[in-house]
Short mmCIF file of C-alpha atoms in Angstrom, two decimals:
data_model
loop_
_atom_site.label_atom_id
_atom_site.label_comp_id
_atom_site.label_asym_id
_atom_site.label_seq_id
_atom_site.Cartn_x
_atom_site.Cartn_y
_atom_site.Cartn_z
CA MET A 1 2.06 0.85 25.51
CA PRO A 2 3.95 -2.11 24.00
CA HIS A 3 7.22 -0.80 25.43
CA LEU A 4 5.71 -0.58 28.92
CA VAL A 5 4.37 -4.14 28.67
CA TRP A 6 7.81 -5.28 27.52
CA MET A 7 9.46 -3.47 30.42
CA VAL A 8 7.19 -5.21 32.93
CA THR A 9 7.62 -8.67 31.39
CA GLU A 10 11.30 -8.54 30.38
CA GLU A 11 13.53 -10.33 32.91
CA LYS A 12 16.48 -8.00 32.50
CA TYR A 13 14.55 -5.09 34.01
CA TRP A 14 13.95 -7.11 37.16
CA ASP A 15 17.61 -8.13 37.49
CA THR A 16 19.08 -5.78 40.08
CA GLU A 17 22.12 -7.92 40.83
CA SER A 18 23.89 -6.94 37.62
CA GLY A 19 23.66 -3.25 38.55
CA LEU A 20 22.56 -2.36 35.02
CA PHE A 21 18.93 -1.72 35.83
CA SER A 22 16.81 -0.53 38.71
CA VAL A 23 13.71 -2.48 39.66
CA TRP A 24 11.91 0.86 39.77
CA ALA A 25 11.58 0.91 35.98
CA PRO A 26 9.15 -2.05 35.79
CA ILE A 27 7.39 -0.96 38.99
CA CYS A 28 6.73 2.48 37.51
CA ALA A 29 5.65 0.83 34.26
CA MET A 30 3.13 -1.25 36.24
CA HIS A 31 1.65 1.94 37.67
CA VAL A 32 1.36 3.53 34.23
CA LEU A 33 -0.15 0.37 32.72
CA SER A 34 -2.77 0.31 35.47
CA LYS A 35 -3.85 3.80 34.41
CA ILE A 36 -3.86 2.92 30.70
CA GLY A 37 -5.84 -0.27 31.32
CA GLY A 38 -6.80 -2.97 28.88
CA LYS A 39 -6.33 -6.73 28.73
CA GLU A 40 -2.71 -6.68 27.59
CA ALA A 41 -1.71 -4.26 30.33
CA ALA A 42 -3.62 -6.21 32.99
CA SER A 43 -2.10 -9.50 31.89
CA ALA A 44 1.43 -8.05 32.09
CA VAL A 45 0.88 -6.57 35.56
CA TYR A 46 -0.78 -9.70 36.98
CA SER A 47 1.96 -11.89 35.53
CA ALA A 48 4.71 -9.66 36.94
CA MET A 49 3.15 -9.85 40.39
CA ARG A 50 3.10 -13.64 40.26
CA ILE A 51 6.72 -13.87 39.14
CA HIS A 52 8.50 -10.86 40.63
CA TYR A 53 6.81 -10.26 43.98
CA ASP A 54 10.15 -10.68 45.78
CA ASP A 55 11.70 -7.97 43.62
CA THR A 56 9.14 -5.36 44.61
CA GLY A 57 10.17 -5.25 48.26
CA ASP A 58 7.94 -3.28 50.61
CA TRP A 59 6.32 -1.55 47.66
CA ILE A 60 3.94 -4.50 47.34
CA THR A 61 2.35 -3.85 50.71
CA GLU A 62 1.13 -0.33 50.06
CA ASP A 63 0.47 0.38 46.40
CA MET A 64 -0.22 -2.99 44.81
CA PRO A 65 -3.93 -3.34 45.73
CA TYR A 66 -4.64 -0.02 44.00
CA VAL A 67 -2.58 -0.95 40.94
CA LEU A 68 -4.37 -4.30 40.66
CA ALA A 69 -7.81 -2.76 41.31
CA ALA A 70 -7.30 -0.10 38.64
CA PHE A 71 -8.12 -2.70 35.99
CA GLY A 72 -11.64 -2.82 37.40
CA ILE A 73 -14.25 -5.50 37.36
CA GLU A 74 -12.71 -7.07 34.26
CA GLY A 75 -9.78 -8.20 36.41
CA SER A 76 -11.86 -9.69 39.22
CA ASP A 77 -11.68 -13.27 37.91
CA THR A 78 -7.89 -13.12 37.67
CA LEU A 79 -7.66 -11.59 41.13
CA ALA A 80 -9.94 -14.28 42.55
CA SER A 81 -7.71 -16.98 41.05
CA MET A 82 -4.65 -15.29 42.59
CA VAL A 83 -6.33 -15.29 46.02
CA ALA A 84 -7.17 -18.99 45.64
CA ASP A 85 -3.69 -20.02 44.45
CA ALA A 86 -1.92 -21.33 47.56
CA ARG A 87 1.34 -21.59 45.59
CA LEU A 88 1.58 -17.80 45.46
CA ASP A 89 3.24 -15.80 48.20
CA GLU A 90 0.79 -14.94 50.99
CA TYR A 91 1.35 -11.22 50.49
CA VAL A 92 0.62 -11.42 46.76
CA ARG A 93 -2.59 -13.29 47.56
CA ASP A 94 -3.49 -10.70 50.16
CA ARG A 95 -2.82 -7.79 47.78
CA ALA A 96 -5.11 -9.45 45.22
CA ALA A 97 -7.76 -9.87 47.95
CA ARG A 98 -7.43 -6.21 48.95
CA ALA A 99 -7.86 -5.27 45.29
CA LEU A 100 -11.14 -7.21 45.33
CA VAL A 101 -12.23 -5.18 48.37
CA ILE A 102 -11.52 -1.97 46.43
CA ILE A 103 -13.29 -3.17 43.28
CA SER A 104 -16.28 -4.39 45.33
CA GLY A 105 -16.67 -0.87 46.67
CA VAL A 106 -17.25 0.35 43.12
CA TYR A 107 -19.01 -2.76 41.79
CA PRO A 108 -21.08 -4.20 44.68
CA GLU A 109 -22.31 -7.01 42.45
CA ILE A 110 -18.99 -8.84 42.89
CA LYS A 111 -18.82 -8.46 46.67
CA SER A 112 -20.53 -11.74 47.62
CA ARG A 113 -18.38 -13.75 45.20
CA SER A 114 -15.24 -12.00 46.44
CA VAL A 115 -16.15 -12.77 50.06
CA GLU A 116 -16.76 -16.44 49.19
CA VAL A 117 -13.44 -16.70 47.33
CA LEU A 118 -11.64 -15.28 50.33
CA LYS A 119 -13.49 -17.53 52.80
CA LYS A 120 -12.54 -20.58 50.75
CA ALA A 121 -8.90 -19.47 50.53
CA ILE A 122 -8.81 -19.02 54.30
CA THR A 123 -10.47 -22.39 54.92
CA ASP A 124 -8.07 -24.19 52.56
CA GLU A 125 -4.96 -22.40 53.86
CA GLY A 126 -2.73 -24.52 56.10
CA ASP A 127 -0.40 -21.75 57.22
CA GLU A 128 -1.66 -19.84 60.25
CA SER A 129 0.13 -16.63 59.30
CA ALA A 130 -1.36 -16.63 55.80
CA ARG A 131 -4.81 -17.40 57.22
CA SER A 132 -4.52 -14.44 59.59
CA ILE A 133 -3.42 -12.08 56.83
CA LEU A 134 -6.30 -13.13 54.60
CA ALA A 135 -8.77 -12.96 57.51
CA ASP A 136 -7.75 -9.36 58.14
CA THR A 137 -8.60 -8.55 54.53
CA LEU A 138 -11.90 -10.43 54.78
CA ALA A 139 -12.84 -8.15 57.68
CA GLU A 140 -12.30 -5.15 55.37
CA PHE A 141 -15.42 -6.16 53.45
CA LYS A 142 -17.39 -5.16 56.57
CA ASP A 143 -19.85 -7.93 55.82
CA SER A 144 -21.78 -8.90 58.96
CA ASP A 145 -22.38 -12.38 57.54
CA THR A 146 -18.64 -13.09 57.79
CA LEU A 147 -18.45 -12.41 61.52
CA PRO A 148 -19.41 -15.98 62.58
CA PHE A 149 -16.86 -17.33 60.10
CA LEU A 150 -14.11 -15.13 61.56
CA GLU A 151 -15.08 -15.99 65.13
CA ASP A 152 -14.95 -19.72 64.38
CA LEU A 153 -11.62 -19.28 62.64
CA PHE A 154 -9.98 -17.86 65.72
CA LYS A 155 -11.60 -20.31 68.15
CA SER A 156 -9.68 -23.19 66.63
#
């Protein structure tokens, strides 16, 4: 596992401009680490998403929520902080939010906290596009208590 963590965190593997490496190596390593699990693996994957989201291209939109969610309930605090961090790219925040939806399906005890984190992120978000993306994910929780919140959001 140490080699996989190194591959995900080492800058040279993310450098596609030199032509020496393909960004697919760290992306594949992230997938493998999500299956291995553990704190070190989770930390490497979460860190890579914060730093290298631009390098993942369209891959981030489809697979990332499942990769992030694979670390389970233990990763929910980190995912919540990613959702709340307005400095992160809106799609990284949304992928973290979608991971919380997935984890909440397995661990219902974190659903209400996840919904509240997402509501706060939406309320605090100044960018309309980012708000809309996060609101779409909030709707995935299928929580009837969020309907008035979503209705009010789109009235303004």
